[in-house]
Structure formats: structure tokens, C-alpha cells
């Protein structure tokens, strides 16, 4: 009886506590998930998260490139000409500002223990590096974090790829991509042709590191913000063979839309800054198969983390956010890559499973159709945690849509890239010609 009383009191106390935050970013993840109606995709863990929380069917990022999209998400600011490329984190303050630099900093200032793991900002380990050669390899020394005031810990183990290589681009043999030379995908097999294990690539190792960190938090009773940034499905589309085997290339759906927009630069239909030159037919079909394998691979890594959250009894008081940093043209419009103001480049998945205090069972699994933006995540986290965001965080809290998927979305989402801007209303994408 005494034990039961103690447990009851502990549960009541826990329910009154502000929630933990588990934020999981996926690099270049399109809404190609089963829960988004893509029935060919094998993504059971993301689908399960959507069934338990709220999936946003019309979520748009600020800029269709990693650094700028992540800067907008974390700072809560709309992109400007100074923050719409991969150097956007240059706008983060060097010295401690009066107002938080990000929602992570807001949480840190209010007592959350904040941890970055993998690619949460732009750099794959959270630190700026000197690049004497190029962005793909040859890093010489770390300088300072992308966000200097947000993290209590930045956790990263380079393992066999070494600190000099860019882990986003890792191949199983410990090498990293060299632009224009390395293949765009890898079927991970051992010397006997059997599938490599999950930890043959960095994301499998990251899942284990996240699990270890959650166990630390549970042991110590730490109120945490854990941000995990998986590297896949960014190029190169490398995954253990077991994930390639989940798909029959003969039955995969065609890209959509098929036609190239009028006025598009013809060179972009055969050349991408990301893949290099590419041809038609099998080349493009293989790229799609490889991408899907990478998505299923990281889906399983997410599943491991969520299972640990359950096992540790942390699910009830943890908000979980799944976010893709932008879309990707996977031969849609006959184009490859992300650096375009097109629907396929700007849409990305957003799934939020709120803590039990928000009653996620109400309308669980019913998607919200309203238009929302990545900058809305900042005020959402603040509201769920009982905090006030600074005036510079200009998004709108999504908590009403977490409670009721039929609550209205926005009139429009704003995105830009280079000198071009675009608006997405509930019905149209409006882009100056
Ligand atoms: Ca990205």
C-alpha cells in the first residue's frame, strides 16, 4: 500500500511538471511517409507517432536549404536576404544576447538541460570548422558552435569516420563523399553480401547515443531538451541492404508532377548542384529506390528512441517533434535536388506528439490540414512548456491545432531562396514569374 501511495504521488507531481522536449530532425526528408498517404513507403514508426499525435499535412519550411531552414526553425525568425542560405547561422550572436537566440536557449535559461546530437543546426556535429579545401572533406579544426548559447552539451562521436570527415556524407568504409566523384547511393553489405547492421552508418550509432542519453536523464530526473539530428535521407542515399530489400523497384510510383515547369532552365533537368549530371530512366528510378531505403533506415532509428522513451516512463511528459528540414525533388518535375521554390522542395513532414496534459487522445491520428510554417514550432514549444517566446519569434503557436485538428491554419506560408519569394495559401502557390 505504501508503494502504491508513493507511486500515485510521484505521478501527480510529474503531471504538474513542464514537459521534456525530444526534437528529431531529419535531413532532406520529404513527406514520403506511410502516414502522409504514400502507401508504398515502409515507415511504421513515423506512422505510429502520427497516429498518437498530430500530423501537419501542409507544413512548409522557410528556405529550401539546410542551414537557412534550420536557422528559421530555431530562431523563430522569418528568413531575410542575410539568412536565406547555408551561412544563416552567421546571424547568431557571438556574445550572450538579452533575449534567447533560439527556443533551445529559451529552454536552457529556464532550467531545461539542453543537448544537441548530430545535425540540428547546419554543421553535422554542431561546431563550425575551418574548411581549407571544400565543404565535403578536409576539415582542420573546430571553432565554435553554430549556436553558442543554446546547448549545455553537444554530443557527437565521429567513430571511424574521424573528425576530419563530414558525417552526413559517410560511406560504410569510413570515407566521406567527394562531390562529383562519389556515388549518390550505397547498398550496405558485408564481404559475403549480407546486409550491414544499423550501426554501420552514423545514424544507427546516433540512435544508440540518444538512448544512452535518455537513460542518463531518467536516472538523474533531469528535465531535458534532447535534439537529435539524423543525417539521412540526405545524399548520398546510403543504407544497409535490408532497407533496400523493403522495396520492389518495379512497383514504385512515378514522380509527381511529371512535367517540367515552363521556363525552367533546361540545364537543371540533367544537372544538379547536389548530384552532378544525371541521365534518365534507370538512373532516376535507382535514386528514388535509394532515397526510400534511407527513409526506412532512419524510421527504424527513430523507433528505437521512442521505444526507449516508453520503457523509461518518459512518454507521458515529453513532447516529441518530428521535423524535416525541407523537401526534395526526386525526379518530380523532371528535376533532382532541393534548391528550388517548388512545392516538392518546400513541403516537409511535421508531426508533434504533445504531452499527456494536452490530451493527445482527442482526435489522435486525425491530420491537421491547415497551412503551417516551421517558424510556428518555436511558440508551440514555448506554450507547451509554459514559457513566453520573445517578440522576435513571429510564428503562431500550433497548440490549438494539437488540441483540435480542425482549428484553422494560416492564410499563407512564406518562403524564399536567393532573390525569389513565394507564398503558399491553402489552395495555391503564388510565385512571381
Ligand atoms: Ca537538408
mmCIF file of N, CA, C and O in Angstrom, residues 233-280:
data_model
loop_
_atom_site.group_PDB
_atom_site.id
_atom_site.type_symbol
_atom_site.label_atom_id
_atom_site.label_comp_id
_atom_site.label_asym_id
_atom_site.label_seq_id
_atom_site.Cartn_x
_atom_site.Cartn_y
_atom_site.Cartn_z
ATOM 1 N N UNK A 233 17.510 11.238 -44.766
ATOM 2 C CA UNK A 233 17.910 10.756 -46.089
ATOM 3 C C UNK A 233 18.646 11.796 -46.949
ATOM 4 O O UNK A 233 18.350 11.912 -48.150
ATOM 5 N N UNK A 234 19.613 12.512 -46.404
ATOM 6 C CA UNK A 234 20.443 13.387 -47.240
ATOM 7 C C UNK A 234 21.343 12.523 -48.129
ATOM 8 O O UNK A 234 21.734 11.424 -47.753
ATOM 9 N N UNK A 235 21.693 13.058 -49.282
ATOM 10 C CA UNK A 235 22.692 12.417 -50.134
ATOM 11 C C UNK A 235 23.990 12.208 -49.364
ATOM 12 O O UNK A 235 24.331 13.051 -48.529
ATOM 13 N N UNK A 236 24.795 11.207 -49.648
ATOM 14 C CA UNK A 236 24.461 10.061 -50.502
ATOM 15 C C UNK A 236 23.473 9.138 -49.797
ATOM 16 O O UNK A 236 23.535 8.982 -48.579
ATOM 17 N N UNK A 237 22.575 8.530 -50.586
ATOM 18 C CA UNK A 237 21.499 7.704 -50.031
ATOM 19 C C UNK A 237 22.063 6.330 -49.662
ATOM 20 O O UNK A 237 21.858 5.338 -50.360
ATOM 21 N N UNK A 238 22.761 6.279 -48.540
ATOM 22 C CA UNK A 238 23.438 5.060 -48.100
ATOM 23 C C UNK A 238 22.645 4.408 -46.977
ATOM 24 O O UNK A 238 22.289 5.075 -46.004
ATOM 25 N N UNK A 239 22.394 3.119 -47.088
ATOM 26 C CA UNK A 239 21.642 2.401 -46.051
ATOM 27 C C UNK A 239 21.970 0.913 -46.140
ATOM 28 O O UNK A 239 22.310 0.410 -47.218
ATOM 29 N N UNK A 240 21.871 0.208 -45.017
ATOM 30 C CA UNK A 240 22.071 -1.250 -45.073
ATOM 31 C C UNK A 240 21.123 -1.903 -46.080
ATOM 32 O O UNK A 240 19.999 -1.439 -46.293
ATOM 33 N N UNK A 241 21.584 -2.978 -46.683
ATOM 34 C CA UNK A 241 20.818 -3.655 -47.738
ATOM 35 C C UNK A 241 19.410 -4.032 -47.287
ATOM 36 O O UNK A 241 18.471 -4.024 -48.087
ATOM 37 N N UNK A 242 19.253 -4.366 -46.002
ATOM 38 C CA UNK A 242 17.935 -4.800 -45.513
ATOM 39 C C UNK A 242 16.858 -3.762 -45.824
ATOM 40 O O UNK A 242 15.691 -4.116 -46.064
ATOM 41 N N UNK A 243 17.241 -2.496 -45.850
ATOM 42 C CA UNK A 243 16.250 -1.440 -46.106
ATOM 43 C C UNK A 243 15.977 -1.272 -47.594
ATOM 44 O O UNK A 243 14.873 -0.895 -47.985
ATOM 45 N N UNK A 244 16.957 -1.569 -48.414
ATOM 46 C CA UNK A 244 16.714 -1.596 -49.864
ATOM 47 C C UNK A 244 15.736 -2.729 -50.191
ATOM 48 O O UNK A 244 14.877 -2.584 -51.059
ATOM 49 N N UNK A 245 15.866 -3.831 -49.466
ATOM 50 C CA UNK A 245 15.048 -5.012 -49.761
ATOM 51 C C UNK A 245 13.571 -4.813 -49.413
ATOM 52 O O UNK A 245 12.733 -5.638 -49.776
ATOM 53 N N UNK A 246 13.260 -3.734 -48.701
ATOM 54 C CA UNK A 246 11.855 -3.465 -48.359
ATOM 55 C C UNK A 246 11.052 -2.988 -49.568
ATOM 56 O O UNK A 246 9.832 -2.914 -49.515
ATOM 57 N N UNK A 247 11.752 -2.652 -50.651
ATOM 58 C CA UNK A 247 11.083 -2.050 -51.805
ATOM 59 C C UNK A 247 11.333 -2.861 -53.075
ATOM 60 O O UNK A 247 12.455 -3.343 -53.296
ATOM 61 N N UNK A 248 10.287 -2.984 -53.868
ATOM 62 C CA UNK A 248 10.411 -3.599 -55.194
ATOM 63 C C UNK A 248 10.438 -2.451 -56.208
ATOM 64 O O UNK A 248 9.421 -1.771 -56.407
ATOM 65 N N UNK A 249 11.601 -2.205 -56.809
ATOM 66 C CA UNK A 249 11.679 -1.051 -57.709
ATOM 67 C C UNK A 249 10.662 -1.090 -58.837
ATOM 68 O O UNK A 249 10.287 -0.041 -59.377
ATOM 69 N N UNK A 250 10.189 -2.298 -59.168
ATOM 70 C CA UNK A 250 9.239 -2.406 -60.288
ATOM 71 C C UNK A 250 7.865 -1.842 -59.931
ATOM 72 O O UNK A 250 7.066 -1.547 -60.826
ATOM 73 N N UNK A 251 7.587 -1.706 -58.642
ATOM 74 C CA UNK A 251 6.237 -1.274 -58.252
ATOM 75 C C UNK A 251 6.207 0.112 -57.636
ATOM 76 O O UNK A 251 5.168 0.552 -57.154
ATOM 77 N N UNK A 252 7.333 0.803 -57.636
ATOM 78 C CA UNK A 252 7.355 2.133 -57.024
ATOM 79 C C UNK A 252 6.610 3.135 -57.907
ATOM 80 O O UNK A 252 6.678 3.052 -59.138
ATOM 81 N N UNK A 253 5.889 4.066 -57.301
ATOM 82 C CA UNK A 253 5.113 5.019 -58.100
ATOM 83 C C UNK A 253 6.007 5.992 -58.858
ATOM 84 O O UNK A 253 7.173 6.203 -58.507
ATOM 85 N N UNK A 254 5.431 6.583 -59.865
ATOM 86 C CA UNK A 254 6.159 7.560 -60.674
ATOM 87 C C UNK A 254 6.282 8.872 -59.911
ATOM 88 O O UNK A 254 5.518 9.141 -58.992
ATOM 89 N N UNK A 255 7.266 9.686 -60.278
ATOM 90 C CA UNK A 255 7.349 11.020 -59.683
ATOM 91 C C UNK A 255 6.081 11.817 -59.983
ATOM 92 O O UNK A 255 5.323 11.493 -60.900
ATOM 93 N N UNK A 256 5.875 12.880 -59.199
ATOM 94 C CA UNK A 256 4.729 13.759 -59.433
ATOM 95 C C UNK A 256 5.091 15.177 -59.031
ATOM 96 O O UNK A 256 5.638 15.361 -57.949
ATOM 97 N N UNK A 257 4.796 16.187 -59.813
ATOM 98 C CA UNK A 257 4.292 16.078 -61.179
ATOM 99 C C UNK A 257 5.413 15.671 -62.137
ATOM 100 O O UNK A 257 6.596 15.773 -61.816
ATOM 101 N N UNK A 258 4.990 15.206 -63.323
ATOM 102 C CA UNK A 258 5.967 14.704 -64.290
ATOM 103 C C UNK A 258 6.546 15.820 -65.161
ATOM 104 O O UNK A 258 7.698 15.749 -65.586
ATOM 105 N N UNK A 259 5.738 16.830 -65.416
ATOM 106 C CA UNK A 259 6.180 17.823 -66.405
ATOM 107 C C UNK A 259 7.054 18.899 -65.766
ATOM 108 O O UNK A 259 6.814 19.339 -64.641
ATOM 109 N N UNK A 260 8.056 19.318 -66.510
ATOM 110 C CA UNK A 260 8.958 20.379 -66.054
ATOM 111 C C UNK A 260 8.272 21.733 -66.246
ATOM 112 O O UNK A 260 7.653 21.969 -67.287
ATOM 113 N N UNK A 261 8.345 22.601 -65.206
ATOM 114 C CA UNK A 261 7.667 23.904 -65.333
ATOM 115 C C UNK A 261 8.152 24.685 -66.559
ATOM 116 O O UNK A 261 9.356 24.662 -66.883
ATOM 117 N N UNK A 262 7.217 25.376 -67.184
ATOM 118 C CA UNK A 262 7.577 26.220 -68.323
ATOM 119 C C UNK A 262 8.583 27.276 -67.874
ATOM 120 O O UNK A 262 8.451 27.856 -66.798
ATOM 121 N N UNK A 263 9.595 27.476 -68.670
ATOM 122 C CA UNK A 263 10.586 28.497 -68.350
ATOM 123 C C UNK A 263 11.728 28.003 -67.501
ATOM 124 O O UNK A 263 12.650 28.763 -67.199
ATOM 125 N N UNK A 264 11.668 26.735 -67.066
ATOM 126 C CA UNK A 264 12.776 26.214 -66.259
ATOM 127 C C UNK A 264 14.046 26.169 -67.093
ATOM 128 O O UNK A 264 14.009 25.929 -68.302
ATOM 129 N N UNK A 265 15.167 26.399 -66.447
ATOM 130 C CA UNK A 265 16.455 26.311 -67.126
ATOM 131 C C UNK A 265 16.660 24.870 -67.592
ATOM 132 O O UNK A 265 16.691 23.949 -66.758
ATOM 133 N N UNK A 266 16.794 24.630 -68.896
ATOM 134 C CA UNK A 266 16.911 23.238 -69.386
ATOM 135 C C UNK A 266 18.069 22.490 -68.739
ATOM 136 O O UNK A 266 18.004 21.267 -68.568
ATOM 137 N N UNK A 267 19.116 23.199 -68.354
ATOM 138 C CA UNK A 267 20.276 22.525 -67.761
ATOM 139 C C UNK A 267 19.909 21.825 -66.458
ATOM 140 O O UNK A 267 20.532 20.828 -66.071
ATOM 141 N N UNK A 268 18.881 22.354 -65.758
ATOM 142 C CA UNK A 268 18.533 21.776 -64.464
ATOM 143 C C UNK A 268 17.828 20.434 -64.599
ATOM 144 O O UNK A 268 17.610 19.749 -63.600
ATOM 145 N N UNK A 269 17.430 20.057 -65.801
ATOM 146 C CA UNK A 269 16.798 18.755 -65.972
ATOM 147 C C UNK A 269 17.826 17.637 -66.144
ATOM 148 O O UNK A 269 17.472 16.464 -66.146
ATOM 149 N N UNK A 270 19.069 17.991 -66.289
ATOM 150 C CA UNK A 270 20.110 16.968 -66.441
ATOM 151 C C UNK A 270 21.289 17.214 -65.510
ATOM 152 O O UNK A 270 22.252 16.447 -65.521
ATOM 153 N N UNK A 271 21.208 18.268 -64.720
ATOM 154 C CA UNK A 271 22.330 18.575 -63.849
ATOM 155 C C UNK A 271 21.831 19.171 -62.542
ATOM 156 O O UNK A 271 20.939 20.000 -62.524
ATOM 157 N N UNK A 272 22.405 18.704 -61.443
ATOM 158 C CA UNK A 272 22.026 19.189 -60.130
ATOM 159 C C UNK A 272 23.282 19.559 -59.374
ATOM 160 O O UNK A 272 24.295 18.861 -59.460
ATOM 161 N N UNK A 273 23.213 20.650 -58.613
ATOM 162 C CA UNK A 273 24.382 21.026 -57.823
ATOM 163 C C UNK A 273 24.678 19.972 -56.772
ATOM 164 O O UNK A 273 25.774 19.911 -56.232
ATOM 165 N N UNK A 274 23.710 19.130 -56.485
ATOM 166 C CA UNK A 274 23.891 18.134 -55.435
ATOM 167 C C UNK A 274 24.347 16.784 -55.960
ATOM 168 O O UNK A 274 25.150 16.099 -55.350
ATOM 169 N N UNK A 275 23.793 16.361 -57.094
ATOM 170 C CA UNK A 275 24.114 15.032 -57.616
ATOM 171 C C UNK A 275 25.143 15.117 -58.731
ATOM 172 O O UNK A 275 25.826 14.145 -59.033
ATOM 173 N N UNK A 276 25.263 16.271 -59.341
ATOM 174 C CA UNK A 276 26.066 16.390 -60.538
ATOM 175 C C UNK A 276 25.190 16.090 -61.736
ATOM 176 O O UNK A 276 23.968 16.218 -61.671
ATOM 177 N N UNK A 277 25.794 15.653 -62.822
ATOM 178 C CA UNK A 277 24.984 15.364 -64.003
ATOM 179 C C UNK A 277 24.288 14.028 -63.822
ATOM 180 O O UNK A 277 24.794 13.129 -63.163
ATOM 181 N N UNK A 278 23.106 13.930 -64.385
ATOM 182 C CA UNK A 278 22.365 12.675 -64.286
ATOM 183 C C UNK A 278 21.593 12.455 -65.566
ATOM 184 O O UNK A 278 21.268 13.386 -66.299
ATOM 185 N N UNK A 279 21.310 11.188 -65.815
ATOM 186 C CA UNK A 279 20.577 10.842 -67.018
ATOM 187 C C UNK A 279 19.196 10.339 -66.628
ATOM 188 O O UNK A 279 18.833 10.329 -65.463
ATOM 189 N N UNK A 280 18.452 9.891 -67.597
ATOM 190 C CA UNK A 280 17.078 9.483 -67.349
ATOM 191 C C UNK A 280 16.960 8.017 -66.981
ATOM 192 O O UNK A 280 17.941 7.353 -66.651
#
